[in-house]
Amino acid sequence: MSSTHAVLLVRVSTSEQDLEPQINDLKKYAKSKGFKEFKVIQTKESGLLDLNKKVGTHELFKFILENKQYKDVFATEISRVGRRQSVLHIIKEWFEKNGIQLYVKDIGYKLLDENGKISESGDTMFTLYGLFSENEIKQKKERFKRAKIDLMQKGLSISGKTLFGYKKHFLKEVKRNTLIPHEIDAEIVKKIFNWYINGFDIHNKNVSIKDIVLHCIKSGFPKYTHSKRNVNKLLKEEAYLGEKITNNKWRNPYFAINNGENEYFTSQNKIKYHRLINNDTFDKVQQLLKQNNSRIDKSNINVTILSKLIKCSVCNCYYNGDYRTIDKINRSTYRCSSRSGIKKCTNTQSISMKMIDSAVWNLIKSDLYTLSNTILIYNPDENISNLKESKTLLEKELNEKEIISLAINKSLQQLETYNQASTIVALETIMGKLTKVEKEKSLIQNEIMKIDNELMINRIDSANYYKLIKDNINNIENSKELLKKYINLYVDCIEILLHNPKFTILKLKFKIYSERKIKIKTGKKMISDAEIGVYSNIILDKRNSNLIKSYKTNEYIKVLDNENIRTKVEDANLPKLKNINLSELQNLKKSKFIKPFEFIKISAN
């Protein structure tokens, strides 16, 4: 042994554990082998972490490379170095490559032989001890998981946020927490279930979740009950029956690193609770919830037209909609869905939702002939039948609302017989009811109109599709559902090649597209470019945001910088690659390869 310097590598899994016992043991052991100078590298982290997340290991590598006199590392056991076989294998190879000796105290193991190499037997022993270490922690986790499941089935050690209506109570005899009914909140739960079935009183027998929320606010109940979402969730909560089976699912953080891992973890655990609601009451509430669930889509604001179509060039995940309104102006955008995930994407760029939705639709609309033929691919018979059935149900419901509206208006006419004081009270009540009914009628009429639009598109003979779509293009553009339907028939995926304040370039891969025609005329090939090809590009000139100019090409595009591209253009009837400044696109001579098309922002919100 030529060196008297050694690194003491110590690790514990939790912040509560003490590192000092490991350090003292290792110092004593290292001194017995003649070492005098020590560098302690200590971490409090899981042994199952992947190498790129192991702070202690990276600190060890860096220190040894910067301090050449340290050629020996001591650890109490293999598990202090790591517990994952894949990680241990990399660390072992790094030690051998850099001539670093590893001493494992508890088993008296040395990694390198006298020649500074790992012998066959030494390699086998390292692998075996590493395997034992990994299996040991896995068995501990399984035992812990089984014990936790058993405790939850007994109503003990229930983790997570405490369910409304309960509170935690420590049981001294078993030294565990359990959930018991909260003196006040449990009674509120019972009241809410009762209100939903029977109403507040004889004058208010039919109440909605919104009515219950308002009543809770007026009654000074806890803030949890001031949300329609929370009250709706409360009315569906099976735990109030005395037992609940969870169905939890969460993403595996190691999936992106190791494809051998499962993408998601799932668990179904039975948890025991104190019963607050009887089965009969719970079943009645579920039936009422189902009946009261409106059959119409109250708003199309969150229909994301390009959902699952725009791919991030950095992480390959899809963009999703980021909906927002600022100063009453729609500022919704598309952004990478992984920007806030476990493994965060570095792409924080956003792109205007209305702009890109409009650009893609305008490109498809520029080839109306192909658009009309697209519908022939799908058999509309079943869809027509379902639409007609839905329309019949909606018309029946609308008729019922009309009857109610007539009755309310009749009541208004009778107000002439009331005295002045009572007329004001009655008028407020009746007008409130009329406003609600008229709003419901409007929603139903809107849904019927949407169905009529779809029926209009499906019921006409195929020979008239082209004229039909052209004549009724405004109806399609006013419905985000119809726009989403058509765009998803066409588009397979979208890639953003360039996006800056002046220009945006999109590359679209189409599932349905027109075909390029080649004719031979006087011995020359005459190429008629398709309107949209398998791969089509959109170039948007946004320098004037009020008058966006749009161009399309089916040719190869390479982005050179923020204002220059390379693509194919026509020169003396021969195509060739050429660098183009995007600012000069409007001055480009008439070309079969790059064509302008009309850009109109869609009106659907």
XYZ file of C-alpha atoms in Angstrom:
605
model
C 0.000 0.000 0.000
C 1.708 3.195 -1.201
C -1.013 5.700 -0.170
C -2.320 6.541 3.281
C -5.298 8.512 1.952
C -8.781 6.996 1.707
C -12.345 8.065 0.974
C -15.047 6.946 3.396
C -18.336 6.546 1.487
C -21.352 6.582 3.829
C -25.048 6.722 2.978
C -28.409 6.445 4.714
C -31.845 6.396 3.079
C -33.710 8.918 5.251
C -32.901 12.231 6.915
C -33.790 10.772 10.330
C -30.944 8.227 10.236
C -27.542 9.037 11.807
C -24.357 8.785 9.711
C -21.881 8.903 12.596
C -21.912 5.137 13.420
C -20.924 4.320 9.802
C -18.160 6.942 9.805
C -16.649 5.710 13.111
C -16.728 2.058 12.003
C -15.082 2.839 8.672
C -12.341 4.980 10.241
C -11.466 2.218 12.675
C -11.426 -0.377 9.869
C -9.360 1.823 7.517
C -6.829 2.641 10.246
C -6.312 -1.088 10.838
C -5.154 -1.262 7.218
C -2.699 1.610 7.616
C -4.718 4.567 6.321
C -4.390 7.873 8.167
C -5.929 10.666 6.072
C -9.671 10.496 5.342
C -12.186 12.296 3.157
C -15.775 11.562 4.234
C -18.436 11.700 1.485
C -21.865 11.345 3.003
C -25.371 11.451 1.520
C -28.913 10.877 2.662
C -30.633 9.398 -0.413
C -32.237 6.200 -1.674
C -29.906 3.433 -2.812
C -32.296 2.705 -5.707
C -31.672 6.033 -7.437
C -30.375 5.960 -10.986
C -26.744 7.027 -11.441
C -27.547 10.492 -12.822
C -29.438 11.263 -9.581
C -26.870 9.887 -7.097
C -25.317 13.021 -5.594
C -22.864 11.091 -3.398
C -21.451 9.021 -6.264
C -20.902 12.078 -8.470
C -19.186 13.861 -5.578
C -16.951 10.781 -5.107
C -15.971 10.662 -8.812
C -15.212 14.402 -8.899
C -13.147 14.345 -5.683
C -10.988 11.388 -6.775
C -10.288 12.909 -10.200
C -9.192 16.169 -8.545
C -7.180 14.487 -5.736
C -4.950 11.817 -7.256
C -3.528 10.704 -3.874
C -6.903 9.164 -2.976
C -6.943 5.721 -4.593
C -8.930 3.757 -1.992
C -12.636 3.844 -1.071
C -14.193 2.265 2.032
C -17.873 1.360 2.516
C -19.527 -0.693 5.277
C -21.458 -2.825 2.755
C -22.213 -3.003 -0.978
C -25.641 -1.409 -0.443
C -23.929 1.819 0.726
C -22.472 2.125 -2.805
C -25.811 1.367 -4.464
C -28.665 -1.139 -4.640
C -29.446 -1.213 -8.376
C -27.465 -3.777 -10.372
C -27.204 -1.469 -13.404
C -25.740 1.351 -11.266
C -23.306 -0.904 -9.387
C -21.995 -2.294 -12.698
C -21.137 1.231 -13.965
C -19.458 2.210 -10.670
C -17.444 -1.041 -10.675
C -16.151 -0.387 -14.208
C -15.252 3.216 -13.290
C -13.237 1.994 -10.275
C -11.326 -0.521 -12.403
C -10.665 1.973 -15.204
C -9.265 4.564 -12.759
C -7.414 2.041 -10.563
C -9.546 2.718 -7.475
C -9.620 0.019 -4.798
C -12.922 -0.617 -3.030
C -12.991 -2.109 0.478
C -16.313 -3.447 1.818
C -15.918 -3.729 5.585
C -18.736 -6.099 6.634
C -17.719 -8.881 4.224
C -13.958 -8.177 4.124
C -14.082 -7.721 0.338
C -11.541 -6.069 -1.986
C -12.525 -5.211 -5.559
C -9.088 -5.185 -7.273
C -6.396 -7.847 -7.120
C -2.628 -7.222 -6.757
C -2.419 -6.299 -10.467
C -5.120 -3.636 -10.158
C -7.652 -5.752 -12.065
C -10.946 -7.413 -11.145
C -10.514 -11.174 -11.050
C -13.240 -13.503 -12.296
C -14.031 -14.625 -8.740
C -13.938 -11.013 -7.478
C -16.359 -9.936 -10.216
C -18.710 -12.820 -9.362
C -18.647 -11.955 -5.652
C -19.365 -8.261 -6.384
C -22.317 -9.210 -8.580
C -23.721 -11.650 -6.000
C -23.469 -9.218 -3.101
C -25.029 -6.508 -5.279
C -27.880 -8.865 -6.188
C -28.448 -9.700 -2.507
C -28.523 -5.972 -1.709
C -31.087 -5.190 -4.419
C -33.310 -8.139 -3.483
C -33.119 -7.215 0.196
C -34.594 -3.737 -0.354
C -37.231 -5.109 -2.728
C -38.307 -7.648 -0.095
C -38.435 -4.885 2.528
C -40.654 -2.808 0.256
C -42.955 -5.753 -0.403
C -43.231 -6.494 3.339
C -43.943 -2.822 4.022
C -46.567 -2.748 1.256
C -48.312 -5.885 2.590
C -48.275 -4.516 6.118
C -49.695 -1.192 4.962
C -52.504 -2.889 3.014
C -53.365 -4.994 6.057
C -53.474 -1.903 8.287
C -55.691 0.023 5.853
C -58.136 -2.883 5.720
C -58.389 -2.506 9.498
C -58.873 1.250 9.213
C -55.364 2.099 10.448
C -52.477 4.180 9.013
C -54.556 5.647 6.180
C -52.216 7.941 4.243
C -53.012 10.939 2.088
C -55.384 13.835 2.629
C -58.061 13.189 5.261
C -61.467 12.658 3.680
C -64.022 15.352 4.529
C -66.237 14.181 7.381
C -63.425 12.414 9.266
C -60.486 13.309 11.500
C -57.350 11.442 12.561
C -57.288 9.769 15.967
C -54.244 8.115 17.557
C -54.854 4.667 19.072
C -52.402 4.171 21.923
C -52.906 0.407 22.117
C -51.655 -0.174 18.557
C -49.668 3.070 18.206
C -51.383 3.855 14.931
C -53.627 6.583 13.529
C -57.175 5.801 12.496
C -60.001 7.912 11.078
C -63.083 8.636 13.142
C -66.134 10.778 12.244
C -65.599 14.502 12.708
C -68.177 15.833 15.176
C -69.392 18.636 12.859
C -68.262 17.681 9.343
C -69.775 14.162 9.519
C -73.186 15.704 10.171
C -72.696 18.068 7.211
C -72.032 15.051 4.959
C -75.310 13.482 6.084
C -77.166 16.768 5.516
C -75.804 17.145 1.972
C -76.905 13.608 1.025
C -80.348 14.285 2.539
C -80.699 17.649 0.772
C -79.897 16.158 -2.618
C -82.687 13.577 -2.194
C -85.338 15.543 -0.312
C -84.474 19.209 -0.841
C -84.099 21.883 1.820
C -87.791 22.048 2.791
C -91.300 21.561 1.378
C -90.853 24.665 -0.822
C -87.473 23.564 -2.198
C -87.705 19.839 -2.872
C -85.628 19.724 -6.055
C -82.167 21.141 -5.478
C -79.048 21.069 -7.626
C -75.432 20.795 -6.556
C -75.142 24.532 -7.178
C -78.077 25.150 -4.816
C -76.398 23.000 -2.138
C -73.127 24.907 -2.512
C -74.915 28.245 -2.082
C -76.774 26.864 0.944
C -73.469 25.678 2.469
C -71.958 29.131 1.970
C -74.970 30.814 3.571
C -74.842 28.324 6.464
C -71.174 29.062 7.147
C -70.049 25.472 6.453
C -66.334 24.728 5.837
C -64.749 25.994 2.595
C -64.563 22.458 1.215
C -68.332 22.572 0.639
C -68.139 25.887 -1.266
C -67.086 24.100 -4.472
C -69.435 22.321 -6.902
C -66.605 19.951 -7.767
C -66.094 18.989 -4.126
C -69.807 18.515 -3.403
C -70.200 16.403 -6.548
C -67.217 14.288 -5.446
C -68.627 14.030 -1.914
C -71.956 12.673 -3.212
C -70.116 9.930 -5.142
C -67.708 8.962 -2.335
C -68.081 5.234 -1.529
C -66.001 5.577 1.647
C -69.068 6.993 3.450
C -70.573 3.477 3.171
C -67.834 2.181 5.476
C -65.411 0.763 2.907
C -63.579 1.947 -0.180
C -61.414 0.261 -2.801
C -58.836 2.661 -4.232
C -57.823 2.592 -7.875
C -54.681 4.688 -7.862
C -52.391 5.141 -10.859
C -49.179 7.158 -11.015
C -46.313 7.466 -13.466
C -43.086 5.523 -12.866
C -40.220 8.087 -12.753
C -37.747 5.418 -13.945
C -39.722 4.582 -17.107
C -38.063 7.299 -19.205
C -34.630 6.065 -18.088
C -35.166 2.321 -18.379
C -37.651 0.961 -20.924
C -37.731 -2.312 -19.001
C -39.707 -0.566 -16.268
C -43.507 -0.339 -16.252
C -44.770 3.052 -17.416
C -47.274 3.328 -14.540
C -47.666 2.030 -11.015
C -51.177 0.978 -9.988
C -52.716 -0.039 -6.683
C -56.107 -1.277 -5.559
C -56.372 -1.257 -1.786
C -59.363 -1.824 0.450
C -59.723 0.825 3.164
C -62.070 0.618 6.132
C -63.964 3.707 7.315
C -66.660 4.417 9.874
C -70.005 4.314 8.042
C -71.770 7.680 7.681
C -74.375 6.911 4.971
C -76.617 3.844 4.540
C -76.779 1.942 1.255
C -80.324 3.000 0.401
C -79.511 6.726 0.687
C -76.294 6.341 -1.303
C -78.021 4.407 -4.119
C -80.802 7.032 -4.391
C -78.225 9.796 -4.693
C -76.313 7.934 -7.434
C -79.529 7.445 -9.382
C -80.417 11.132 -9.081
C -76.915 12.177 -10.129
C -77.245 10.063 -13.244
C -80.676 11.502 -14.062
C -79.589 15.088 -13.478
C -76.463 14.801 -15.595
C -77.255 16.956 -18.632
C -77.117 15.205 -21.968
C -75.858 18.330 -23.696
C -72.398 19.797 -23.875
C -72.760 23.093 -22.004
C -69.805 24.684 -23.713
C -67.341 23.919 -26.466
C -64.663 26.190 -24.996
C -62.394 23.283 -24.069
C -62.633 21.296 -27.291
C -58.942 21.235 -28.198
C -58.862 20.919 -31.976
C -55.206 19.837 -32.331
C -55.072 17.698 -29.186
C -52.611 14.776 -29.581
C -51.367 16.106 -32.940
C -48.551 18.619 -32.258
C -45.331 16.837 -31.281
C -42.585 18.486 -29.254
C -39.237 18.427 -31.103
C -37.355 18.190 -27.779
C -39.076 15.372 -25.837
C -41.444 13.916 -28.496
C -44.481 14.395 -26.218
C -47.641 16.091 -27.448
C -48.614 19.712 -26.963
C -51.821 20.381 -25.045
C -54.131 23.376 -24.725
C -53.383 26.113 -22.205
C -56.671 28.012 -21.952
C -56.683 31.597 -20.703
C -58.541 34.868 -21.237
C -56.804 38.189 -20.559
C -58.779 41.464 -20.607
C -61.691 39.572 -22.200
C -59.434 38.511 -25.093
C -58.779 34.839 -25.847
C -55.042 34.224 -25.297
C -55.148 30.416 -25.343
C -52.010 28.631 -26.557
C -50.522 25.205 -27.212
C -47.579 24.163 -25.014
C -45.573 20.975 -24.444
C -47.413 18.727 -21.974
C -44.117 17.656 -20.331
C -42.959 21.124 -19.349
C -44.150 20.518 -15.765
C -43.843 16.722 -15.568
C -41.528 14.499 -13.505
C -38.884 14.682 -16.218
C -39.395 18.324 -17.264
C -39.044 19.234 -20.919
C -36.822 22.225 -21.645
C -39.218 23.443 -24.346
C -41.207 26.290 -22.753
C -42.325 27.778 -26.063
C -46.030 28.505 -26.617
C -47.904 29.044 -29.879
C -51.228 30.805 -30.413
C -54.068 28.268 -30.458
C -56.337 30.297 -32.749
C -53.514 30.984 -35.202
C -52.335 27.394 -35.592
C -55.892 25.964 -35.594
C -56.803 28.415 -38.352
C -53.646 27.732 -40.377
C -54.161 23.953 -40.398
C -57.869 24.241 -41.248
C -57.212 26.797 -44.023
C -54.671 24.441 -45.586
C -57.216 21.589 -45.613
C -59.915 23.954 -46.877
C -57.655 25.016 -49.756
C -58.319 21.577 -51.288
C -62.121 21.341 -51.085
C -62.293 18.549 -53.644
C -60.202 16.210 -51.466
C -62.117 17.362 -48.388
C -65.428 16.392 -49.980
C -64.137 12.970 -51.031
C -62.839 12.273 -47.513
C -66.340 11.707 -46.190
C -66.782 8.760 -48.574
C -64.214 6.789 -46.570
C -66.565 6.521 -43.589
C -69.960 4.839 -43.521
C -72.341 7.487 -42.158
C -75.411 5.252 -41.658
C -74.783 4.359 -37.983
C -73.752 7.915 -37.185
C -76.939 9.277 -38.763
C -79.058 6.888 -36.688
C -77.360 7.956 -33.433
C -77.646 11.620 -34.321
C -81.347 11.324 -35.075
C -81.976 9.506 -31.792
C -80.106 12.214 -29.865
C -82.026 14.925 -31.694
C -85.374 13.271 -30.810
C -84.478 13.203 -27.111
C -83.338 16.822 -27.190
C -86.471 17.961 -29.006
C -88.592 16.197 -26.382
C -86.681 17.975 -23.625
C -86.987 21.291 -25.472
C -90.744 20.784 -25.754
C -90.964 20.251 -21.993
C -89.043 23.492 -21.444
C -91.429 25.292 -23.803
C -94.421 24.133 -21.720
C -92.713 25.391 -18.545
C -91.893 28.698 -20.263
C -95.534 29.173 -21.322
C -96.695 28.450 -17.769
C -94.277 31.031 -16.379
C -95.382 33.654 -18.891
C -99.000 32.945 -17.939
C -98.057 33.592 -14.312
C -96.583 36.946 -15.325
C -99.889 37.952 -16.912
C -101.705 37.167 -13.671
C -99.530 39.619 -11.739
C -101.968 42.400 -12.621
C -104.299 41.096 -9.889
C -101.582 41.429 -7.185
C -101.083 44.522 -5.031
C -97.895 46.519 -5.573
C -95.787 45.082 -2.720
C -96.503 41.444 -3.486
C -96.092 42.038 -7.230
C -92.423 42.971 -6.807
C -91.652 39.787 -4.823
C -93.580 37.566 -7.228
C -91.994 39.229 -10.264
C -88.455 38.584 -9.001
C -89.241 34.916 -8.340
C -90.981 34.300 -11.665
C -88.417 36.205 -13.742
C -85.636 34.183 -12.114
C -87.346 30.958 -13.145
C -88.001 32.267 -16.654
C -84.341 33.287 -17.102
C -83.177 29.820 -16.048
C -85.614 28.045 -18.391
C -84.686 30.287 -21.328
C -81.009 29.593 -20.710
C -81.671 25.841 -20.676
C -83.711 26.174 -23.887
C -80.844 28.041 -25.545
C -78.362 25.284 -24.624
C -80.666 22.600 -26.004
C -81.298 24.560 -29.207
C -77.560 25.000 -29.637
C -77.026 21.247 -29.328
C -79.822 20.541 -31.830
C -78.174 22.971 -34.252
C -74.871 21.069 -33.917
C -76.649 17.799 -34.693
C -78.374 19.387 -37.692
C -74.966 20.465 -39.007
C -73.641 16.907 -38.766
C -76.803 15.443 -40.303
C -76.556 17.968 -43.113
C -73.058 16.734 -43.916
C -73.939 13.036 -43.723
C -77.331 12.818 -45.383
C -76.589 14.248 -48.842
C -75.690 11.983 -51.748
C -71.926 11.673 -52.276
C -72.097 13.460 -55.630
C -73.174 16.624 -53.805
C -70.572 16.563 -51.025
C -68.305 19.060 -52.727
C -71.069 21.637 -53.206
C -72.470 20.909 -49.744
C -69.203 21.597 -47.909
C -68.429 24.661 -49.995
C -71.892 26.134 -49.414
C -71.900 25.399 -45.676
C -68.273 26.022 -44.769
C -69.289 28.673 -42.228
C -71.388 26.138 -40.302
C -68.372 23.834 -39.998
C -66.069 26.654 -38.933
C -68.493 27.737 -36.212
C -68.292 24.313 -34.519
C -65.062 23.260 -32.820
C -66.405 19.685 -32.694
C -66.780 19.548 -36.501
C -63.400 21.222 -37.048
C -61.736 18.721 -34.728
C -63.480 15.851 -36.530
C -62.286 16.902 -39.996
C -58.769 17.885 -38.989
C -58.259 14.580 -37.163
C -59.442 12.665 -40.237
C -56.681 14.350 -42.210
C -53.735 15.064 -39.935
C -51.486 12.411 -38.401
C -49.025 14.719 -36.641
C -47.671 18.274 -36.674
C -44.098 19.426 -36.128
C -43.080 23.027 -35.451
C -39.982 23.680 -37.580
C -39.694 27.382 -36.745
C -41.553 29.722 -34.408
C -40.526 33.281 -33.651
C -42.330 36.651 -33.486
C -42.074 37.126 -37.276
C -42.488 33.669 -38.810
C -43.885 30.230 -38.044
C -43.260 27.100 -40.124
C -45.295 23.917 -39.555
C -44.646 20.487 -41.029
C -47.775 18.323 -41.271
C -47.965 14.610 -41.962
C -51.312 13.758 -43.550
C -53.319 10.536 -43.431
C -55.499 11.724 -46.337
C -53.977 13.814 -49.110
C -54.263 14.727 -52.791
C -51.914 13.248 -55.371
C -49.407 14.891 -57.660
C -50.219 14.467 -61.354
C -47.520 14.012 -64.000
C -48.340 14.565 -67.668
C -46.092 14.122 -70.712
C -46.443 17.010 -73.155
C -44.182 17.514 -76.181
C -41.612 15.215 -74.690
C -41.456 17.090 -71.377
C -42.781 16.126 -67.957
C -45.438 18.571 -66.787
C -45.898 18.293 -63.012
C -49.125 19.453 -61.426
C -48.392 19.842 -57.718
C -50.893 18.366 -55.249
C -52.721 20.814 -52.994
C -51.725 18.831 -49.888
C -49.238 15.976 -49.954
C -48.179 13.259 -47.518
C -45.938 15.886 -45.973
C -47.049 19.492 -46.367
C -45.539 22.642 -44.924
C -47.235 25.855 -43.835
C -45.249 29.092 -43.729
C -46.861 31.965 -41.810
C -45.633 35.536 -42.190
C -46.807 37.297 -38.976
C -45.001 40.598 -39.312
C -48.418 42.222 -39.645
C -50.447 40.391 -36.984
C -53.695 41.778 -38.403
C -52.922 40.448 -41.872
C -51.099 37.139 -41.570
C -49.856 35.802 -44.902
C -49.771 32.041 -45.442
C -47.921 29.840 -47.923
C -47.918 26.101 -48.539
C -45.502 23.689 -50.106
C -45.182 19.928 -50.306
C -41.453 20.188 -50.844
C -38.571 19.629 -48.463
C -37.829 22.568 -46.150
C -34.692 23.081 -44.114
C -34.622 25.962 -41.636
C -31.295 27.771 -41.849
C -31.978 30.476 -39.260
C -34.814 32.696 -37.988
C -35.428 34.235 -41.413
C -33.952 31.874 -44.017
C -34.938 28.466 -45.351
C -33.794 26.115 -48.100
C -36.427 24.531 -50.331
C -37.224 23.623 -53.934
C -38.320 26.303 -56.396
C -38.899 26.500 -60.145
C -36.226 27.980 -62.336
C -36.501 27.757 -66.139
C -39.049 24.930 -65.760
C -36.517 22.938 -63.735
C -36.780 22.426 -59.970
C -33.715 23.119 -57.863
C -32.797 23.760 -54.221
C -32.545 27.396 -53.316
C -32.064 29.499 -50.196
C -35.027 31.809 -49.586
C -35.381 34.727 -47.207
C -38.809 34.444 -45.620
C -39.307 38.201 -45.889
C -39.102 37.850 -49.685
C -41.714 35.107 -50.072
C -44.339 37.560 -51.279
C -41.972 38.670 -54.061
C -41.279 35.122 -55.229
C -42.336 34.628 -58.815
C -45.313 32.370 -59.470
C -44.177 28.868 -58.574
C -45.692 25.407 -58.568
C -43.697 24.596 -55.464
C -44.555 27.398 -53.034
C -48.095 28.751 -53.191
C -49.938 31.355 -51.147
C -53.291 30.352 -49.651
C -55.946 32.337 -47.850
C -55.540 32.716 -44.082
C -58.774 33.460 -42.204
C -59.057 33.048 -38.443
C -61.754 30.533 -37.566
C -64.731 31.921 -35.675
C -65.313 28.922 -33.359
C -64.300 29.700 -29.748
